[in-house]
Coordinates of C-alpha atoms in Angstrom, one line a residue:
M75 CA -25.0 -3.9 -15.8
A76 CA -24.4 -6.5 -13.1
A77 CA -21.6 -8.7 -12.0
R78 CA -22.0 -12.4 -11.1
V79 CA -19.3 -13.8 -8.9
D80 CA -19.0 -17.5 -8.3
E81 CA -16.8 -18.4 -5.3
S82 CA -17.7 -22.1 -5.2
A83 CA -14.2 -23.2 -6.2
L84 CA -12.5 -21.3 -3.4
Q85 CA -11.4 -22.9 -0.1
R86 CA -13.3 -21.9 3.0
R87 CA -11.7 -20.3 6.0
H88 CA -13.3 -20.2 9.5
F89 CA -13.5 -18.0 12.6
A90 CA -14.5 -19.2 16.0
D91 CA -14.9 -16.6 18.7
P92 CA -13.2 -18.0 21.8
A93 CA -14.9 -15.4 24.0
H94 CA -18.3 -16.8 22.9
P95 CA -17.9 -20.6 22.7
E96 CA -21.7 -21.0 22.5
L97 CA -21.7 -19.4 19.0
P98 CA -21.0 -21.5 15.9
P99 CA -17.9 -20.6 13.8
E100 CA -18.3 -18.3 10.7
D101 CA -16.8 -19.2 7.4
F102 CA -15.9 -17.3 4.2
A103 CA -14.3 -17.9 0.8
Y104 CA -10.6 -17.0 0.5
P105 CA -8.5 -17.1 -2.7
E106 CA -5.2 -18.4 -1.5
A107 CA -2.0 -17.9 -3.5
G108 CA -1.6 -20.5 -6.2
G109 CA -5.2 -21.7 -5.7
P110 CA -8.5 -21.1 -7.6
N111 CA -10.0 -17.6 -8.0
A112 CA -13.6 -16.6 -8.1
E113 CA -15.2 -16.6 -11.6
V114 CA -16.5 -13.1 -12.5
Q115 CA -19.1 -12.5 -15.2
L116 CA -20.5 -9.2 -16.4
W117 CA -24.1 -9.1 -17.6
V118 CA -26.3 -6.4 -19.1
L119 CA -29.8 -6.6 -17.7
G120 CA -32.6 -5.2 -19.9
P121 CA -36.4 -5.0 -19.8
G122 CA -38.2 -8.2 -19.0
E123 CA -36.0 -11.2 -19.2
R124 CA -33.3 -9.7 -21.5
R125 CA -29.9 -10.8 -20.3
I126 CA -26.7 -10.2 -22.3
R127 CA -23.3 -11.6 -21.1
L128 CA -20.2 -9.6 -22.0
D129 CA -17.8 -12.0 -23.8
W130 CA -14.0 -11.7 -23.5
D131 CA -11.2 -14.2 -23.1
A132 CA -11.7 -14.6 -19.3
A133 CA -9.3 -17.6 -19.2
A134 CA -6.4 -15.3 -20.3
L135 CA -7.7 -12.1 -18.6
P136 CA -9.6 -13.2 -15.6
Y137 CA -9.3 -10.1 -13.4
V138 CA -12.0 -7.4 -13.9
C139 CA -10.3 -4.2 -12.7
D140 CA -13.0 -1.7 -13.8
A141 CA -16.2 -1.5 -15.8
G142 CA -18.7 1.3 -16.6
W143 CA -21.0 2.8 -19.2
E144 CA -19.2 5.0 -21.7
S145 CA -22.4 5.7 -23.6
A146 CA -25.8 4.1 -24.1
G147 CA -24.2 2.0 -26.8
E148 CA -20.8 1.1 -25.2
I149 CA -19.3 -0.3 -22.1
L150 CA -15.6 0.1 -21.3
L151 CA -14.0 -2.6 -19.1
T152 CA -10.4 -3.0 -17.9
V153 CA -9.2 -6.6 -17.5
A154 CA -5.9 -8.2 -16.5
D155 CA -4.2 -11.5 -16.6
R156 CA -3.6 -13.4 -13.3
L157 CA 0.0 -12.2 -12.9
Q158 CA -1.0 -8.7 -13.9
R159 CA 1.6 -8.3 -16.6
N160 CA -1.0 -7.5 -19.2
V161 CA -3.9 -5.0 -18.7
A162 CA -6.3 -4.5 -21.5
L163 CA -9.0 -1.9 -22.2
L164 CA -12.0 -3.4 -23.9
S165 CA -15.0 -1.9 -25.7
A166 CA -18.2 -4.0 -25.2
D167 CA -21.4 -3.8 -27.2
P168 CA -24.2 -4.0 -24.7
A169 CA -26.6 -5.3 -27.3
T170 CA -24.5 -8.3 -28.3
G171 CA -22.0 -8.7 -25.5
R172 CA -19.1 -8.8 -28.0
T173 CA -15.9 -7.0 -27.0
R174 CA -12.9 -5.6 -28.9
E175 CA -9.5 -4.6 -27.5
L176 CA -8.7 -0.9 -27.6
S177 CA -5.4 -0.8 -25.8
R178 CA -3.0 -3.1 -23.9
T179 CA -0.4 -2.2 -21.3
T180 CA 2.3 -4.7 -20.5
H181 CA 5.3 -5.1 -18.1
P182 CA 7.7 -8.0 -17.7
Q183 CA 7.2 -7.9 -13.9
W184 CA 3.8 -6.4 -13.2
V185 CA 1.7 -3.5 -14.4
D186 CA 1.2 -1.1 -11.4
P187 CA -2.3 0.3 -11.4
L188 CA -2.4 4.0 -12.3
P189 CA -5.8 5.4 -11.3
G190 CA -7.6 7.0 -14.3
T191 CA -6.0 4.7 -16.8
P192 CA -6.5 3.1 -19.3
A193 CA -9.1 5.5 -20.7
R194 CA -10.4 7.0 -23.9
L195 CA -9.8 10.7 -24.4
P196 CA -12.5 13.0 -25.8
D197 CA -11.0 12.8 -29.3
G198 CA -11.0 9.0 -29.2
R199 CA -7.3 8.5 -28.6
M200 CA -6.2 5.9 -25.9
L201 CA -4.5 7.1 -22.7
T202 CA -2.4 4.4 -21.0
A203 CA 0.2 4.2 -18.3
A204 CA 3.8 3.8 -19.3
D205 CA 7.3 3.8 -17.8
A206 CA 9.9 6.4 -18.9
P207 CA 13.1 4.8 -20.3
G208 CA 15.1 3.1 -17.6
G209 CA 12.1 3.0 -15.3
T210 CA 12.9 6.6 -14.1
A211 CA 9.3 7.9 -14.0
R212 CA 5.7 6.7 -14.1
A213 CA 4.5 8.3 -17.3
L214 CA 1.6 8.5 -19.7
A215 CA 1.2 7.5 -23.3
V216 CA -1.4 8.5 -25.9
D217 CA -2.0 5.9 -28.6
G218 CA 1.2 4.3 -27.5
E219 CA 3.3 7.4 -28.0
P220 CA 4.9 9.0 -24.8
L221 CA 3.1 12.0 -23.5
T222 CA 5.2 12.5 -20.4
G223 CA 8.7 11.4 -19.4
E224 CA 11.4 11.8 -16.9
G225 CA 10.9 14.5 -14.3
I226 CA 7.1 14.0 -13.7
Q227 CA 5.9 11.0 -11.7
I228 CA 2.3 10.6 -12.6
R229 CA 0.2 9.3 -9.6
R230 CA -3.4 9.7 -10.7
V231 CA -5.4 11.0 -13.7
A232 CA -8.3 13.0 -12.4
G233 CA -9.9 13.7 -15.8
I234 CA -10.2 16.4 -18.4
H235 CA -10.3 20.1 -17.4
Q236 CA -10.3 23.0 -19.8
G237 CA -9.2 20.8 -22.7
A238 CA -6.2 19.5 -20.8
L239 CA -5.4 16.4 -18.7
L240 CA -5.8 17.0 -15.0
V241 CA -3.3 14.9 -13.0
E242 CA -1.8 14.4 -9.5
A243 CA 2.0 14.0 -9.9
G244 CA 5.3 14.4 -8.2
Q245 CA 7.8 16.8 -9.7
R246 CA 10.2 17.2 -6.8
D247 CA 10.8 15.1 -3.7
P248 CA 8.5 12.0 -3.6
A249 CA 7.2 13.2 -0.2
E250 CA 5.3 16.0 -2.0
Q251 CA 2.6 16.0 -4.6
Q252 CA 1.4 18.6 -7.1
V253 CA -1.7 19.1 -9.3
L254 CA -1.0 19.8 -12.9
L255 CA -2.7 20.3 -16.2
L256 CA -1.0 18.5 -19.1
D257 CA -1.3 19.6 -22.7
L258 CA -2.9 16.6 -24.6
D259 CA -0.5 16.9 -27.5
S260 CA 2.8 18.0 -26.1
G261 CA 2.5 16.8 -22.4
K262 CA 3.7 20.3 -21.3
P263 CA 2.7 20.8 -17.6
A264 CA 1.0 23.8 -16.2
P265 CA 0.7 24.1 -12.4
V266 CA -2.7 24.1 -10.7
A267 CA -1.5 23.6 -7.1
D268 CA 2.3 23.2 -6.6
G269 CA 3.4 24.8 -3.3
P270 CA 5.1 22.7 -0.6
G271 CA 3.1 19.8 0.7
V272 CA 0.7 17.3 -0.8
H273 CA -2.0 18.6 -3.2
S274 CA -4.9 16.6 -4.5
V275 CA -7.9 17.4 -6.7
S276 CA -11.5 16.3 -7.5
A277 CA -13.2 17.6 -10.6
S278 CA -16.8 17.7 -11.7
A279 CA -18.5 19.8 -14.5
G280 CA -15.6 22.2 -14.7
V281 CA -15.4 22.8 -10.9
L282 CA -12.2 21.8 -9.0
L283 CA -12.0 20.9 -5.3
L284 CA -8.3 21.3 -4.3
T285 CA -7.0 19.9 -1.1
S286 CA -3.6 21.1 0.2
A287 CA -1.9 19.5 3.2
D288 CA 1.3 20.5 4.9
A289 CA 2.6 20.8 8.5
D290 CA 0.2 23.7 9.1
G291 CA -2.9 21.6 8.4
I292 CA -5.3 20.8 5.6
R293 CA -7.0 23.4 3.5
R294 CA -9.6 23.1 0.8
T295 CA -10.3 25.5 -2.1
V296 CA -13.1 25.4 -4.7
R297 CA -12.4 26.9 -8.1
T298 CA -15.5 27.3 -10.3
S299 CA -15.7 27.2 -14.0
D300 CA -16.3 31.0 -14.2
G301 CA -13.1 31.7 -12.3
R302 CA -14.4 32.2 -8.8
E303 CA -12.5 30.8 -5.9
F304 CA -13.5 30.2 -2.2
S305 CA -12.7 28.1 0.8
P306 CA -15.6 26.0 2.2
A307 CA -16.1 26.0 6.0
D308 CA -14.1 23.4 7.8
L309 CA -15.9 21.8 10.7
S310 CA -13.3 19.2 11.5
E311 CA -11.2 19.3 14.7
P312 CA -7.7 20.6 14.2
L313 CA -4.9 18.0 14.2
P314 CA -3.4 17.4 17.7
Y315 CA 0.2 18.1 16.7
R316 CA 2.1 20.3 14.3
V317 CA 4.8 18.0 13.1
V318 CA 7.7 18.9 10.9
P319 CA 9.6 15.6 10.3
V320 CA 13.2 15.7 9.1
L321 CA 13.0 14.3 5.6
E322 CA 16.1 12.9 4.0
R323 CA 17.2 10.6 1.2
V324 CA 20.0 8.2 2.1
T325 CA 22.2 5.4 0.7
E326 CA 23.0 4.8 -2.9
H327 CA 19.3 4.1 -3.6
A328 CA 18.2 7.6 -2.3
I329 CA 15.8 5.9 0.1
P330 CA 13.2 8.4 1.5
T331 CA 13.4 8.6 5.3
A332 CA 11.8 10.6 8.1
L333 CA 12.8 11.4 11.6
V334 CA 10.4 12.7 14.3
L335 CA 11.9 13.8 17.7
P336 CA 10.2 14.6 20.9
R337 CA 9.0 18.2 21.2
G338 CA 11.5 20.1 23.2
H339 CA 14.2 17.6 22.5
V340 CA 17.6 18.8 23.7
P341 CA 20.5 18.1 21.3
G342 CA 23.0 15.7 22.8
Q343 CA 20.3 13.7 24.6
R344 CA 20.5 10.1 23.3
L345 CA 17.2 8.5 22.5
P346 CA 16.1 4.9 21.9
V347 CA 14.9 4.4 18.3
L348 CA 11.4 3.3 17.3
M349 CA 11.2 2.1 13.7
D350 CA 7.7 2.8 12.4
S351 CA 7.4 1.7 8.7
Y352 CA 5.0 -0.2 6.5
G353 CA 7.6 -1.1 3.9
G354 CA 5.3 -3.0 1.5
P355 CA 4.2 -2.3 -2.0
G356 CA 1.5 0.2 -2.7
M357 CA 1.9 2.2 0.5
Q358 CA 4.0 5.4 0.9
D359 CA 4.8 6.4 4.5
V360 CA 7.3 9.2 4.0
S361 CA 5.0 12.1 2.9
A362 CA 4.4 15.7 3.7
E363 CA 0.8 14.9 4.5
P364 CA 0.4 15.9 8.2
R365 CA -2.0 13.1 9.3
R366 CA 0.8 10.6 8.7
W367 CA 2.8 12.0 11.6
Q368 CA 0.2 12.5 14.4
A369 CA 0.6 9.1 16.1
R370 CA 4.4 9.2 15.4
Q371 CA 4.7 12.5 17.2
W372 CA 2.8 10.9 20.2
W373 CA 5.4 8.1 20.2
A374 CA 8.3 10.5 20.0
D375 CA 6.9 12.5 22.9
Q376 CA 7.0 9.3 25.0
G377 CA 10.8 9.5 24.6
F378 CA 11.7 7.9 21.3
A379 CA 13.3 9.0 18.1
V380 CA 10.8 7.7 15.6
V381 CA 12.3 6.7 12.2
T382 CA 10.2 5.9 9.1
I383 CA 11.8 4.4 5.9
D384 CA 10.2 3.8 2.5
N385 CA 12.4 1.0 1.2
R386 CA 12.6 -0.1 -2.4
G387 CA 9.2 -1.6 -3.4
T388 CA 7.2 1.3 -2.1
P389 CA 5.6 3.7 -4.6
Y390 CA 6.3 7.2 -6.0
V391 CA 10.1 7.2 -6.3
S392 CA 10.2 5.6 -9.7
P393 CA 9.0 2.4 -11.4
A394 CA 12.4 0.9 -11.1
Y395 CA 12.5 1.6 -7.4
T396 CA 9.0 0.0 -7.0
H397 CA 9.8 -3.1 -9.1
A398 CA 13.0 -3.8 -7.2
M399 CA 10.9 -5.8 -4.8
Y400 CA 9.9 -8.3 -7.4
R401 CA 10.3 -11.8 -6.0
G402 CA 12.2 -10.4 -3.1
F403 CA 10.0 -9.2 -0.2
S404 CA 12.2 -10.1 2.7
E405 CA 15.7 -9.4 1.2
V406 CA 15.0 -6.0 -0.3
T407 CA 12.8 -4.7 2.5
L408 CA 15.2 -5.7 5.3
E409 CA 18.4 -4.7 3.4
D410 CA 17.1 -1.2 2.8
Q411 CA 15.7 -0.7 6.3
V412 CA 19.0 -1.6 7.9
A413 CA 21.1 0.5 5.5
A414 CA 18.9 3.5 5.8
L415 CA 18.8 3.3 9.6
R416 CA 22.6 3.1 9.8
A417 CA 22.9 6.1 7.5
L418 CA 20.5 8.1 9.7
G419 CA 22.5 7.1 12.8
E420 CA 25.7 8.6 11.2
R421 CA 23.9 11.8 10.5
H422 CA 22.0 12.1 13.8
P423 CA 24.2 11.1 16.7
D424 CA 21.3 11.4 19.2
L425 CA 19.9 8.1 17.7
D426 CA 21.0 5.3 20.1
L427 CA 21.4 2.4 17.7
G428 CA 22.1 0.2 20.6
R429 CA 18.4 0.4 21.5
V430 CA 16.2 0.0 18.4
G431 CA 12.6 -1.2 18.6
I432 CA 10.4 -1.8 15.6
H433 CA 6.6 -2.1 15.2
G434 CA 4.1 -2.3 12.5
W435 CA 0.8 -3.7 11.2
S436 CA 0.0 -6.0 8.3
Y437 CA 3.1 -5.8 6.0
G438 CA 4.6 -3.6 8.7
G439 CA 4.0 -6.4 11.1
Y440 CA 5.8 -8.8 8.7
L441 CA 8.7 -6.4 8.5
S442 CA 8.9 -6.1 12.3
A443 CA 9.0 -9.8 13.0
L444 CA 11.4 -10.3 10.1
A445 CA 13.7 -7.7 11.6
V446 CA 14.2 -9.3 15.0
L447 CA 14.3 -12.8 13.5
R448 CA 17.0 -12.1 10.8
R449 CA 18.8 -9.1 12.1
P450 CA 19.0 -9.2 15.9
D451 CA 22.3 -7.4 15.7
V452 CA 20.3 -4.3 14.6
F453 CA 16.8 -4.7 16.0
H454 CA 16.5 -5.3 19.8
A455 CA 12.7 -5.7 20.2
A456 CA 9.6 -5.9 17.9
A457 CA 5.8 -5.7 18.1
A458 CA 4.4 -7.4 15.0
G459 CA 0.7 -6.9 14.4
A460 CA -1.4 -8.8 11.8
A461 CA 1.7 -10.1 10.1
P462 CA 1.4 -12.3 7.0
T463 CA 4.0 -14.8 8.2
D464 CA 3.8 -17.1 5.2
F465 CA 2.7 -15.7 1.9
R466 CA 1.6 -19.2 0.7
Q467 CA -1.4 -18.6 2.9
Y468 CA -2.1 -15.1 1.7
D469 CA -4.4 -14.0 -1.2
T470 CA -3.9 -14.5 -4.9
A471 CA -4.1 -11.0 -6.6
Y472 CA -1.7 -9.2 -4.2
T473 CA 0.8 -12.0 -3.6
E474 CA 1.1 -13.4 -7.1
R475 CA 1.6 -9.9 -8.5
Y476 CA 4.9 -9.6 -6.6
L477 CA 6.0 -13.1 -6.0
G478 CA 4.6 -15.2 -8.9
L479 CA 2.8 -18.5 -8.5
P480 CA 4.0 -20.6 -5.5
Q481 CA 4.0 -23.7 -7.7
D482 CA 6.3 -22.0 -10.2
H483 CA 8.6 -20.3 -7.6
P484 CA 8.5 -22.3 -4.4
E485 CA 11.9 -21.1 -3.4
V486 CA 10.6 -17.4 -3.4
Y487 CA 7.8 -18.2 -1.0
E488 CA 10.1 -20.3 1.2
R489 CA 12.6 -17.5 1.4
D490 CA 10.0 -14.9 2.4
S491 CA 8.3 -17.1 5.0
L492 CA 9.0 -16.3 8.6
L493 CA 8.2 -19.8 10.0
P494 CA 11.7 -21.4 9.2
D495 CA 13.3 -18.5 11.1
A496 CA 11.5 -19.2 14.4
P497 CA 14.4 -21.1 16.1
A498 CA 16.7 -18.1 15.5
L499 CA 14.7 -15.7 17.8
T500 CA 16.8 -14.1 20.5
R501 CA 15.1 -10.8 20.9
P502 CA 11.8 -9.8 22.6
L503 CA 8.9 -10.3 20.2
L504 CA 5.2 -9.3 20.8
L505 CA 2.8 -10.9 18.4
V506 CA -0.6 -9.3 17.9
T507 CA -3.6 -10.6 15.9
G508 CA -7.3 -9.9 15.6
L509 CA -9.2 -13.1 15.8
A510 CA -11.8 -11.8 13.3
D511 CA -9.2 -10.7 10.7
D512 CA -10.4 -11.9 7.3
N513 CA -7.5 -10.2 5.5
V514 CA -4.5 -11.6 7.3
H515 CA -6.1 -14.6 9.0
P516 CA -5.1 -15.1 12.6
S517 CA -3.6 -18.4 11.6
H518 CA -0.6 -16.5 10.3
T519 CA 0.3 -15.2 13.7
L520 CA -0.7 -18.4 15.5
R521 CA 1.5 -20.6 13.2
L522 CA 4.5 -18.4 13.9
S523 CA 3.7 -18.6 17.7
Q524 CA 3.5 -22.3 17.4
A525 CA 6.8 -22.5 15.6
L526 CA 8.4 -20.4 18.2
T527 CA 7.0 -22.5 21.0
D528 CA 8.1 -25.7 19.3
A529 CA 11.6 -24.2 19.1
G530 CA 11.6 -23.2 22.7
R531 CA 11.8 -19.5 21.9
P532 CA 10.1 -17.2 24.5
H533 CA 7.7 -14.6 23.0
Q534 CA 4.4 -12.8 23.8
L535 CA 1.1 -13.3 22.0
L536 CA -1.8 -10.9 22.2
A537 CA -5.0 -12.4 20.6
L538 CA -7.9 -9.9 20.3
P539 CA -11.4 -11.5 20.0
G540 CA -13.7 -9.8 17.6
V541 CA -11.0 -7.5 16.1
T542 CA -10.6 -7.3 12.4
H543 CA -7.7 -6.1 10.2
M544 CA -8.8 -2.5 10.5
T545 CA -8.7 -2.5 14.4
P546 CA -12.1 -0.7 15.0
G547 CA -13.5 0.8 18.1
G548 CA -10.3 2.5 19.4
T549 CA -8.4 -0.8 19.3
R550 CA -5.3 0.9 17.8
E551 CA -5.1 3.4 20.6
K552 CA -5.3 0.7 23.2
L553 CA -2.6 -1.3 21.5
M554 CA -0.4 1.8 21.4
A555 CA -0.5 1.9 25.3
L556 CA 0.3 -1.8 25.5
E557 CA 3.2 -1.5 23.0
L558 CA 4.5 1.5 24.9
E559 CA 4.8 -0.5 28.1
F560 CA 6.5 -3.3 26.1
F561 CA 9.1 -1.0 24.5
R562 CA 9.9 0.9 27.6
R563 CA 10.6 -2.4 29.4
E564 CA 12.6 -4.0 26.6
L565 CA 14.6 -0.9 25.5
A566 CA 15.3 0.5 29.0

């Protein structure tokens, strides 16, 4: 099976490396919100010149989310509509290319992807994602009938093991994750790995590889099909810090938060606050997974109280919590960040809310710039990296899922754009962009910088030649040193 992707309808974006003016610019196709998408076709390639195209209503369901061979006589593919409110599991005949719909998952806002679904169970029934009543839990359904409900937040379906459904799920605080076996008829859970921390699993041929992570590190255990259990040798370097963040749920929304203090902090010593959150959909920051806290402990040891907040819109609290961000990036994100910070300030008097800095990358960069532009009464300095400053210039699948089409809801895109806020800047702002970023194109940062300059608002701009969105080659660590100097100066 092969995919044919036609990008000819997409606009082109360009990079020119200012450090090497002798080189010609590069260009690439980019699907901008509200604009055309690539056309995707699936073909079965046979002996000789045999070519069979899989046929489905691609005009109604243009996104191919997954495709694979179920057997020699069947291909299963998952497709979705452009706004991702409808996700269908299709069965395709590789001999004819004809498809038929096996199941459909719908949501009035958007269907959040749940890894491992939709799928066909060994007995032929259809497993799909579902929301428990009231959006209280991410659940599973079999042939449309609920299998799980409130009390278990399903995060991933890992497969079938010992005749039961193997899943990663949350049963307690959203910062933790368990591995469970679910009875395929009753949905009754049986624990596989459920101690404190974050547990995950990989399964193959009846063998499980369990990974358990907490403040003491990361451990892996193999359980074989005949009941043996052993821990493979770990050749990785130990983590630099043992971090036990203070995890709390605050405000009427029970927002997950974390606080990391300097090692050896003496109670009563007031500390400037550094907000370090992503805040966008699809990314959980407040987790018991120890790797999340290594850089944050470094920042704390430089003399900051580091605060991380998973505002509404982030995953793993509940579907209703996640969908609260629908057509409201800026309002929901900023409202929850401010409310949670103030709640933490009341609980922890060592947090000096008169000196609050905020930094982040990608959506976290958007949040950081948004914070000092719209709430300078709360945030006193910001470093915003790779920020999508105007979602009208961001990509189709991500942006339209949450904000809709810009031609249908122009007021939503205008409200979430940072460019009109440029004249309001009164706080120190450091803008950072990689000039080879093909995800959040550097034009996002440069347009905001131009709007600030046109409004006569002082700011700093750090443009990094050759750096992509993933900040390779130790770029992140070098930026941390530069940001440290910035925040020490501005929050002194």
